[in-house]
C-alpha positions as protocol buffer text, in pm:
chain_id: "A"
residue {
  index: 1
  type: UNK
  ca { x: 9453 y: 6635 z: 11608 }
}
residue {
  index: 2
  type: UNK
  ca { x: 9519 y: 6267 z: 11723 }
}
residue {
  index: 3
  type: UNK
  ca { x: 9833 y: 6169 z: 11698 }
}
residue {
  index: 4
  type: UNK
  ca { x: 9923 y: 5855 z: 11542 }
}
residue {
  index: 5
  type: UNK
  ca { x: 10025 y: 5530 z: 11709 }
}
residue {
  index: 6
  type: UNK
  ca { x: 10383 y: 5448 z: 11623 }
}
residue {
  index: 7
  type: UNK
  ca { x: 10408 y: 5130 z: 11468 }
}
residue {
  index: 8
  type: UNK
  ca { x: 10728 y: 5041 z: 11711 }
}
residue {
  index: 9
  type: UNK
  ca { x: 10559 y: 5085 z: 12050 }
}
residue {
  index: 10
  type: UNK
  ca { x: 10496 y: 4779 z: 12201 }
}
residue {
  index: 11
  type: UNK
  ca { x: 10150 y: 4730 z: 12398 }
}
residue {
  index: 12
  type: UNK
  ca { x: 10063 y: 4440 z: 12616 }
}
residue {
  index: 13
  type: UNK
  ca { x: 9739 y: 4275 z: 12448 }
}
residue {
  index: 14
  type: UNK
  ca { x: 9629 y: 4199 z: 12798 }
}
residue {
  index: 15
  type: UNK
  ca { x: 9676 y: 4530 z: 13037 }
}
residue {
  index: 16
  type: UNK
  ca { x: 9478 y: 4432 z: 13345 }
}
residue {
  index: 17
  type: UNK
  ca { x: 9313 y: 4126 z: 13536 }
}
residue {
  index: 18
  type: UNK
  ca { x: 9100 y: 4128 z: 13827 }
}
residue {
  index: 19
  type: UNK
  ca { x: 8775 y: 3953 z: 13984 }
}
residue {
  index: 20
  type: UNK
  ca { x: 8438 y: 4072 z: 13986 }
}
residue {
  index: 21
  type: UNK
  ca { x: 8095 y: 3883 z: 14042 }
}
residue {
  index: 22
  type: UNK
  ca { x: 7941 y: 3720 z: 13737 }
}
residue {
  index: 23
  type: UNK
  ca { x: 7612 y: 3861 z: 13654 }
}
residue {
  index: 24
  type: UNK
  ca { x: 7506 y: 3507 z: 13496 }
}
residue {
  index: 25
  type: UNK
  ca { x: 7634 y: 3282 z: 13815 }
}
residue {
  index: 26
  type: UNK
  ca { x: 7657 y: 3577 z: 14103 }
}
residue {
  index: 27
  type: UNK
  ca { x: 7996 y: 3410 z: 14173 }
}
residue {
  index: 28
  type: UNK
  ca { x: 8328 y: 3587 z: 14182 }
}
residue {
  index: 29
  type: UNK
  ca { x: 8504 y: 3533 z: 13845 }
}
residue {
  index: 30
  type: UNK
  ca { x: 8836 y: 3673 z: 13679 }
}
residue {
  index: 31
  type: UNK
  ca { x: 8794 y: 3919 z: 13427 }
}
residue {
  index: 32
  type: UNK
  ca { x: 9055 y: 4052 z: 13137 }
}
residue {
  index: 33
  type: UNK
  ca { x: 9115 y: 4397 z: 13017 }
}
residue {
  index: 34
  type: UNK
  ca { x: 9284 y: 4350 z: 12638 }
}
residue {
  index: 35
  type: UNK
  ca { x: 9355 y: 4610 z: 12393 }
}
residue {
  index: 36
  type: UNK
  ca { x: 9059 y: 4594 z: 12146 }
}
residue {
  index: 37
  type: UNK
  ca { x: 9136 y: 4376 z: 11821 }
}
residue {
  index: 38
  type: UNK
  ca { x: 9051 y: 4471 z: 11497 }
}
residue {
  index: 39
  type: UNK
  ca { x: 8767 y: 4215 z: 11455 }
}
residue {
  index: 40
  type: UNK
  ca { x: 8573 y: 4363 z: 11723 }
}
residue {
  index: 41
  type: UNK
  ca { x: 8575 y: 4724 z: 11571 }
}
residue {
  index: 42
  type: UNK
  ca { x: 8209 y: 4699 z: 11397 }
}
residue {
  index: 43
  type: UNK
  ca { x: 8065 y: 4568 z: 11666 }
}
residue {
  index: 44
  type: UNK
  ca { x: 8185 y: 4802 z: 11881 }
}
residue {
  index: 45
  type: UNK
  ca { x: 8077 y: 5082 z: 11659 }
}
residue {
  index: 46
  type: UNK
  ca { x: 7755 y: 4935 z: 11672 }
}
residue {
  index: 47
  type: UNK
  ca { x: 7759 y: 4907 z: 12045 }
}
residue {
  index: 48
  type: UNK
  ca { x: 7828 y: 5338 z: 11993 }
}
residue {
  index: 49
  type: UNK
  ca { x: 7544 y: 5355 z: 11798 }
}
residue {
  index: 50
  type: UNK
  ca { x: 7272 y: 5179 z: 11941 }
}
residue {
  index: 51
  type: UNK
  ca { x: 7353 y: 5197 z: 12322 }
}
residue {
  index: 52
  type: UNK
  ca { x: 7633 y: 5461 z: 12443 }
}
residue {
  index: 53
  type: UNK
  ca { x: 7420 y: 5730 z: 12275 }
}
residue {
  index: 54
  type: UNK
  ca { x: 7119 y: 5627 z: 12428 }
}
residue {
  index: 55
  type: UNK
  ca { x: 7305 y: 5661 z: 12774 }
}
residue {
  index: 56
  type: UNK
  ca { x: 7574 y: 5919 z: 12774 }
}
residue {
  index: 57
  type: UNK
  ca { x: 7429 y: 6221 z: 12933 }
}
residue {
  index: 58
  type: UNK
  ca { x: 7477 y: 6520 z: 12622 }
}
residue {
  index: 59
  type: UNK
  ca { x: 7377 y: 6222 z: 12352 }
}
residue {
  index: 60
  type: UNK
  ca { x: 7037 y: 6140 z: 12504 }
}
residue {
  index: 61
  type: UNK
  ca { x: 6945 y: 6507 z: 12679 }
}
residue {
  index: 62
  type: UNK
  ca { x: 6974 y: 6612 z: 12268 }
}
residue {
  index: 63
  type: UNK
  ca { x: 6809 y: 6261 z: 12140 }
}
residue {
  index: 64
  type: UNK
  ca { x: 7088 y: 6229 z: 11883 }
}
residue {
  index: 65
  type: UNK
  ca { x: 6966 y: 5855 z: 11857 }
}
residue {
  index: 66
  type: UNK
  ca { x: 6678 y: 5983 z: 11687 }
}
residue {
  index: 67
  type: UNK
  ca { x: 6889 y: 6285 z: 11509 }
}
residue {
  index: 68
  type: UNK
  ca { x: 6834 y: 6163 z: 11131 }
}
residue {
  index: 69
  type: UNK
  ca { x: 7179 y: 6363 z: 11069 }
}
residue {
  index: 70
  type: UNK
  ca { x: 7342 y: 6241 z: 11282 }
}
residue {
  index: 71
  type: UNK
  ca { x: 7599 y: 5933 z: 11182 }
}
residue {
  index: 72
  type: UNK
  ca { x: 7834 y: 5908 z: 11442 }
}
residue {
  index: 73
  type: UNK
  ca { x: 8033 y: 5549 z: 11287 }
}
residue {
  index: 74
  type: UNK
  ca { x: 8306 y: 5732 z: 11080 }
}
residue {
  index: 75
  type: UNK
  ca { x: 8440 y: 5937 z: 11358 }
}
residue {
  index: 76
  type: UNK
  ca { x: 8403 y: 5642 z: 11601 }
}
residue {
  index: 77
  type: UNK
  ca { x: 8577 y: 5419 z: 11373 }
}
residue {
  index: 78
  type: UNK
  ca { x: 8881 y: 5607 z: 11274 }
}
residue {
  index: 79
  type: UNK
  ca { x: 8882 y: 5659 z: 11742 }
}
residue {
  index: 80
  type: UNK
  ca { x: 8958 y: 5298 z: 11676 }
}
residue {
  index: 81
  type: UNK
  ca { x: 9188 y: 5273 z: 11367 }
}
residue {
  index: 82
  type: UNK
  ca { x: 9424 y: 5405 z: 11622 }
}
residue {
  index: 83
  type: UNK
  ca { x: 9404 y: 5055 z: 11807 }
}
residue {
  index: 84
  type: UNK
  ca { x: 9497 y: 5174 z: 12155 }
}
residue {
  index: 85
  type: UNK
  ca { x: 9126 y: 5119 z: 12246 }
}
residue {
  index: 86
  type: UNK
  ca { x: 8996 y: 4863 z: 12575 }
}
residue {
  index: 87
  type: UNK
  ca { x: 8805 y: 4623 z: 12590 }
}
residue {
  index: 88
  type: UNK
  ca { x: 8662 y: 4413 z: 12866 }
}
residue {
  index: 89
  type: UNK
  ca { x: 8599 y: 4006 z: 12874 }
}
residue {
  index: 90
  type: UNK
  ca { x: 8478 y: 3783 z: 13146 }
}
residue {
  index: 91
  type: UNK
  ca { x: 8757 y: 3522 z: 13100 }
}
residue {
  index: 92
  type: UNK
  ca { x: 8693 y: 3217 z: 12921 }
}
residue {
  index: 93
  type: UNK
  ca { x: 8437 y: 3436 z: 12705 }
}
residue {
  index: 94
  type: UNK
  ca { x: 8465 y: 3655 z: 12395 }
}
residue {
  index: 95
  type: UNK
  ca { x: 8162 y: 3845 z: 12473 }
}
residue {
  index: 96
  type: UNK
  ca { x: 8198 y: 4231 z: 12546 }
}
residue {
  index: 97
  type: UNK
  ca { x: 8161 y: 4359 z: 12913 }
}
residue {
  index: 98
  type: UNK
  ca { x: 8253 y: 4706 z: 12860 }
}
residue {
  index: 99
  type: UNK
  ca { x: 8465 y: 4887 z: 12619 }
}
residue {
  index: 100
  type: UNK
  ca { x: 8643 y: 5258 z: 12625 }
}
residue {
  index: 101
  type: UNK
  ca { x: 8769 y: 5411 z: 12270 }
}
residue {
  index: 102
  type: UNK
  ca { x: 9131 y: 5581 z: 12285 }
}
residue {
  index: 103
  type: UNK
  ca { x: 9260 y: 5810 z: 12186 }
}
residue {
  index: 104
  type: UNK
  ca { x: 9611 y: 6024 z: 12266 }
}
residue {
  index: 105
  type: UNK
  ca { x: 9592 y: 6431 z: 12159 }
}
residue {
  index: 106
  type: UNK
  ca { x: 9838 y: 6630 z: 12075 }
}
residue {
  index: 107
  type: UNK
  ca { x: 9921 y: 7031 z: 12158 }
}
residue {
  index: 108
  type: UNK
  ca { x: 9982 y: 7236 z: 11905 }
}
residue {
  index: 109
  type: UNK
  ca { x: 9852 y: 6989 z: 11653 }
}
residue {
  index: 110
  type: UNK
  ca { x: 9598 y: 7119 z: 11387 }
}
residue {
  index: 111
  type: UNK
  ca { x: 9231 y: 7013 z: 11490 }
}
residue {
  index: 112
  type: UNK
  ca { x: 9038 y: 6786 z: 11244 }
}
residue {
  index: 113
  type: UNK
  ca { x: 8767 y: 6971 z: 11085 }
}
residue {
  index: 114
  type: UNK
  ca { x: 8358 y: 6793 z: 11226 }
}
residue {
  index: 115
  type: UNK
  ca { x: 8184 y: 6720 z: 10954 }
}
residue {
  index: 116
  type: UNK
  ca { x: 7850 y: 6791 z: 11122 }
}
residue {
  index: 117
  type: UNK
  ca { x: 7499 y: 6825 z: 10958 }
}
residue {
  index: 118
  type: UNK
  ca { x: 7377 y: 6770 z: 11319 }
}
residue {
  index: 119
  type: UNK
  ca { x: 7290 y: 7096 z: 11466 }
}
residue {
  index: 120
  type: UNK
  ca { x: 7297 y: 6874 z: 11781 }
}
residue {
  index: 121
  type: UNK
  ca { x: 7644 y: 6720 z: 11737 }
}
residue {
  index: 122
  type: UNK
  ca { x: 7801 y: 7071 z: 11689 }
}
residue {
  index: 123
  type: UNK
  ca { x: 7640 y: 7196 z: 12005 }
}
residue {
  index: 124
  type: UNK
  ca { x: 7802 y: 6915 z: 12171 }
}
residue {
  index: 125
  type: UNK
  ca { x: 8143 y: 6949 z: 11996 }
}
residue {
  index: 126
  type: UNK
  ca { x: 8113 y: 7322 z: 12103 }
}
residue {
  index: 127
  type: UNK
  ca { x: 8082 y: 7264 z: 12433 }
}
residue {
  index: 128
  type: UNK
  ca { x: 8331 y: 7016 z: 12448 }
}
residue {
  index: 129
  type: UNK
  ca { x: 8597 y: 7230 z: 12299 }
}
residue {
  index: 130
  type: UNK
  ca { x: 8517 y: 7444 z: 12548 }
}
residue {
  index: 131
  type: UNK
  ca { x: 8531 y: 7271 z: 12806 }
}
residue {
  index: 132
  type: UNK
  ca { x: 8899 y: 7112 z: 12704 }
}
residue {
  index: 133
  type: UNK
  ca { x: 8981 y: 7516 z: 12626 }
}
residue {
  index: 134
  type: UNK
  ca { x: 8901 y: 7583 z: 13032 }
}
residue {
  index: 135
  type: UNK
  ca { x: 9040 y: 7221 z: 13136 }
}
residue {
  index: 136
  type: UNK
  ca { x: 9411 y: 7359 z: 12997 }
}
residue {
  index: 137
  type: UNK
  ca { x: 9510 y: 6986 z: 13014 }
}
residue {
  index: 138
  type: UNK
  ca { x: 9868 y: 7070 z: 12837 }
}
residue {
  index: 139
  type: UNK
  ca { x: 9970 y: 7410 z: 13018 }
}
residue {
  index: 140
  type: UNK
  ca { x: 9784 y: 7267 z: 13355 }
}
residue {
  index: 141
  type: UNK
  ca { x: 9998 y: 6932 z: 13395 }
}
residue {
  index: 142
  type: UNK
  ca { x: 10305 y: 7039 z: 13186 }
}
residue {
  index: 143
  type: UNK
  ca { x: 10274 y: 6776 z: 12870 }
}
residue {
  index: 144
  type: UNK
  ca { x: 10262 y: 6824 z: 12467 }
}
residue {
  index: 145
  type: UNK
  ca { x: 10010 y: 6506 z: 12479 }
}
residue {
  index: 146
  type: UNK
  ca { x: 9768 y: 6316 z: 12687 }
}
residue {
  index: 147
  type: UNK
  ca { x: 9508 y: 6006 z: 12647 }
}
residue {
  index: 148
  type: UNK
  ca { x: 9181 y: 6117 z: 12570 }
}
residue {
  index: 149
  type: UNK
  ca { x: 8910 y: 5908 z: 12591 }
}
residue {
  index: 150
  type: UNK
  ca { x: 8568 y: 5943 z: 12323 }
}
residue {
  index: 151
  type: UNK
  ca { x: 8362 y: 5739 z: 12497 }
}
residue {
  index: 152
  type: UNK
  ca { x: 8331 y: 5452 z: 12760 }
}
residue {
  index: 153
  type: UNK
  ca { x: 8056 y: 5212 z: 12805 }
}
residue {
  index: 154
  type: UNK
  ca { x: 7987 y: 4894 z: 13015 }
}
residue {
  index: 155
  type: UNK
  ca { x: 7676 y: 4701 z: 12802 }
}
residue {
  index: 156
  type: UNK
  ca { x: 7364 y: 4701 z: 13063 }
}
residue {
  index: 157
  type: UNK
  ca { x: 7404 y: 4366 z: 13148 }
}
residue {
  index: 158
  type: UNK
  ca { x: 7701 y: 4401 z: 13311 }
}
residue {
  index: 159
  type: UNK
  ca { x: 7626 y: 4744 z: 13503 }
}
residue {
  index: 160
  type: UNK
  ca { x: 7717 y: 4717 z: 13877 }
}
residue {
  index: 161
  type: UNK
  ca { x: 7974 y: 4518 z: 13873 }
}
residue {
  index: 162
  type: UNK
  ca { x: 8232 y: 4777 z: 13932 }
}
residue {
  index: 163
  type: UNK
  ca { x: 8406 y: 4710 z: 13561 }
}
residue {
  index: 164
  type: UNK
  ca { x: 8418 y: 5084 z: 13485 }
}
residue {
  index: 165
  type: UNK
  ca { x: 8611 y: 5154 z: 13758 }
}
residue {
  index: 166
  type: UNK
  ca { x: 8902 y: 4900 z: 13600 }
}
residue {
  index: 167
  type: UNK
  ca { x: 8852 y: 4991 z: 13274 }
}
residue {
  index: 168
  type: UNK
  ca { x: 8958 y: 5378 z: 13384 }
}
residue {
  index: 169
  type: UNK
  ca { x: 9253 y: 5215 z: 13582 }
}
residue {
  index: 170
  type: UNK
  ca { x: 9403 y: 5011 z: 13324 }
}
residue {
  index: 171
  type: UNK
  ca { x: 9480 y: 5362 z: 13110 }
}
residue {
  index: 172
  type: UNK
  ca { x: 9755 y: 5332 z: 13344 }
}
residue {
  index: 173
  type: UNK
  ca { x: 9971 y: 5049 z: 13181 }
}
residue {
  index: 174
  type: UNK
  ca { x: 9843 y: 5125 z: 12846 }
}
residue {
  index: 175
  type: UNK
  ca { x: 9973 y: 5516 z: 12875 }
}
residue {
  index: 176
  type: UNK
  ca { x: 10279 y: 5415 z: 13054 }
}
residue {
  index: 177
  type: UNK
  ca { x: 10324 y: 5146 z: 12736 }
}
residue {
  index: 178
  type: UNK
  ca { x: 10245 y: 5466 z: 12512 }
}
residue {
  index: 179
  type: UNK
  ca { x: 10520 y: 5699 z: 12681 }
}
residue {
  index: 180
  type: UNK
  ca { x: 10179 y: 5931 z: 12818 }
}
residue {
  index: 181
  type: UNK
  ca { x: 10191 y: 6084 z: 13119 }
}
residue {
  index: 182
  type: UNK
  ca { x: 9824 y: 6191 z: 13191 }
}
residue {
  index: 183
  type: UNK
  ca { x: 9487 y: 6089 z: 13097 }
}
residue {
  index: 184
  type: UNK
  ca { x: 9188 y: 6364 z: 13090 }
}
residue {
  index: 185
  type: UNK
  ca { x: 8850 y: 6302 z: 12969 }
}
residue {
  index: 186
  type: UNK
  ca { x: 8500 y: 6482 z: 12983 }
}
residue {
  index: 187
  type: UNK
  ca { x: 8267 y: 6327 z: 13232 }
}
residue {
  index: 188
  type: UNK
  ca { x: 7876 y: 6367 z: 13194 }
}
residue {
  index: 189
  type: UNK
  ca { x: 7700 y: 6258 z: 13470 }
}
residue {
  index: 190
  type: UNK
  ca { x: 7715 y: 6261 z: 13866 }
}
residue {
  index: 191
  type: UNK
  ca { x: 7770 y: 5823 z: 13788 }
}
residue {
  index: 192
  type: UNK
  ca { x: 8074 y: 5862 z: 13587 }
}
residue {
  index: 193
  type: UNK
  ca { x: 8287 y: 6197 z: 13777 }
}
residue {
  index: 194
  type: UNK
  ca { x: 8222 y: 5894 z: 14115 }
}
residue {
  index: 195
  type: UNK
  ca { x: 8355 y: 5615 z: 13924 }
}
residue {
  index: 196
  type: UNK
  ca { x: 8628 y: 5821 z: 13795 }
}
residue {
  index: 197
  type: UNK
  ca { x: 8708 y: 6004 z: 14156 }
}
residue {
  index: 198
  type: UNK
  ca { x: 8744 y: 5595 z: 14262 }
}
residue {
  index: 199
  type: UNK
  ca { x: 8959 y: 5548 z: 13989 }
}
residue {
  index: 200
  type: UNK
  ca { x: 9213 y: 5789 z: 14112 }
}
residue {
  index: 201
  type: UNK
  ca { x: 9135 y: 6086 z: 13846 }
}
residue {
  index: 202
  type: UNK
  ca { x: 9075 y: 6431 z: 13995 }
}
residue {
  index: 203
  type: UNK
  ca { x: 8911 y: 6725 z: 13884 }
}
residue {
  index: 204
  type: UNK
  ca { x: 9050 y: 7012 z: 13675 }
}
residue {
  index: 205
  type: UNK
  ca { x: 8706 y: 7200 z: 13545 }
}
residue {
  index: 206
  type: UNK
  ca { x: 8389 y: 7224 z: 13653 }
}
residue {
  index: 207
  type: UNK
  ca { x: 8057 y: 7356 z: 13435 }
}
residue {
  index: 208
  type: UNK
  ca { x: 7695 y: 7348 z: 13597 }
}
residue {
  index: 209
  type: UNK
  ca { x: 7475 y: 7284 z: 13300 }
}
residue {
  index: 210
  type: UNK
  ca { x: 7277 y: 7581 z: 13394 }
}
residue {
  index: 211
  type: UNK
  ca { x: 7547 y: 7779 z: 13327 }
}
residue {
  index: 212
  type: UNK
  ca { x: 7614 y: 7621 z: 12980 }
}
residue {
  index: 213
  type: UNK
  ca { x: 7266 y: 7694 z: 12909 }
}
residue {
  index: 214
  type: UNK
  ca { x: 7278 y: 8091 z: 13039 }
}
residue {
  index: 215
  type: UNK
  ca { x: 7631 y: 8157 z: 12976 }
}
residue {
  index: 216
  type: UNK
  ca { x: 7900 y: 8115 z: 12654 }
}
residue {
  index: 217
  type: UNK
  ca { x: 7852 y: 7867 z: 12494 }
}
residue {
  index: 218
  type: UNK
  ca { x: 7519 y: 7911 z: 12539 }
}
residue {
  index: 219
  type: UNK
  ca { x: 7387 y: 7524 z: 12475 }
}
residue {
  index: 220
  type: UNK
  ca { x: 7094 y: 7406 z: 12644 }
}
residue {
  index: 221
  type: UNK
  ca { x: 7098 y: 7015 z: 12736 }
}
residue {
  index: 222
  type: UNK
  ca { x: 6756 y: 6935 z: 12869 }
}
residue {
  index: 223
  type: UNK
  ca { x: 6596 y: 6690 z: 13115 }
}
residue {
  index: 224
  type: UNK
  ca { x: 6977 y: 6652 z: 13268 }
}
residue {
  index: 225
  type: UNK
  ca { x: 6930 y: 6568 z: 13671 }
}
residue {
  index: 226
  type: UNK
  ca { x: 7376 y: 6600 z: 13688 }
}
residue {
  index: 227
  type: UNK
  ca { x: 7434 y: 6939 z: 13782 }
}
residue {
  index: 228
  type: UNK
  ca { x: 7766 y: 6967 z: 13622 }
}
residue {
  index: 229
  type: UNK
  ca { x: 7952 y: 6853 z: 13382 }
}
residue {
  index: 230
  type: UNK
  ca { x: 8337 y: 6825 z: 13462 }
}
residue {
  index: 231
  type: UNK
  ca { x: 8682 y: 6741 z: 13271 }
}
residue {
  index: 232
  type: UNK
  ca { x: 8911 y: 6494 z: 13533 }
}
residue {
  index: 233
  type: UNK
  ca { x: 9250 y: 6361 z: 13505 }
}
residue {
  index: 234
  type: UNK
  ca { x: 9408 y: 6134 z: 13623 }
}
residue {
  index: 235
  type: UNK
  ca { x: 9831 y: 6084 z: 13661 }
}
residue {
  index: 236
  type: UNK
  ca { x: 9973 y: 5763 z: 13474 }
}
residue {
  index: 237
  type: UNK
  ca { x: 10362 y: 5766 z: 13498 }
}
């Protein structure tokens, strides 16, 4: 299960800086990387709701935006409860660039039971835990715990701009703050295993979709153009 933030570890609010262009102006501007504050956690979870799952590869091959049992806000918002979470602001603005919710997993800890009514949802949790099963994230890089992410999105306007690729870097500082030693996270789509190969994160496990279709565990994700899904870490100490 995820394990609790202690209370005494102390995290920077602001992890990263760096300059990108500004999709209003086109000129080169500073941007901010912050640990995501408590007053942004409903819009965020809206953000989840009515734009990562129309993007992220498994979520819209399976339509779960039009999934009427499918209610993905609880699970996201206890993700963020644990208030290790990133978010990213053009400085001198509060508006949201891009966001990734946090998370840090434990071995050995007992899983939290899905509450799913979404056929779809558990065929994505399925293939997820196996995925993470083949990955071997604890046994493969010698830890009892490692940052997990459950989902990163940059909002459309802001596409391009190479803020993804920062966002991914600054789990650096923040699991170095947390005492982590490696991030590993489930990447979708041919976009986000580049982005994360430029952030520094390398691959551990590999999965054509074909294969999740024809093989265990047998889940079918159509109209996918990736050919594989893959879990990548990445070192932080």
């Amino acid at each position: 299960m995820p394990c609790k933030r202690s209370e005494t570890v102390t995290i920077p609010q602001t992890l990263m800086t760096f300059k990108a262009s500004d999709p209003n102006s086109g000129l080169c501007v500073k941007y901010r990387i912050e640990r995501l504050s408590e007053d942004r956690f409903s819009e965020v979870n809206d953000l989840m709701a009515n734009v990562f799952i129309k993007h992220e590869v498994t979520c819209a091959s399976l339509e779960l935006f039009n999934d009427p049992d499918f209610d993905g806000r609880k699970s996201w918002i206890e993700v963020l409860n644990k208030r290790i979470s990133l978010v990213c602001f053009k400085d001198g603005s509060d508006e949201i660039c891009g966001f990734n919710l946090l998370e840090v997993l434990q071995k050995d800890s007992e899983k939290p039971e899905i509450e799913a009514k979404s056929k779809n949802l558990e065929d994505i949790v399925k293939v997820k835990n196996f995925i993470h099963a083949k990955a071997d994230t604890y046994n493969r890089h010698g830890v009892d715990k490692f940052l997990h992410s459950r989902g990163l999105l940059i909002v459309p306007k802001y596409r391009g701009l190479g803020l993804s690729t920062k966002i991914l870097k600054a789990r650096i500082p923040l699991g170095r703050a947390l005492g982590v030693k490696v991030s590993g996270t489930i990447f979708t789509s041919d976009v986000s295993q580049k982005t994360a190969a430029k952030a520094g994160f390398v691959e551990d496990f590999s999965v054509l979709y074909e294969d999740l279709r024809n093989k265990d565990p047998f889940v079918d994700f159509p109209n996918v153009s990736t050919p594989s899904m893959k879990f990548m870490s990445l070192t932080l100490d």
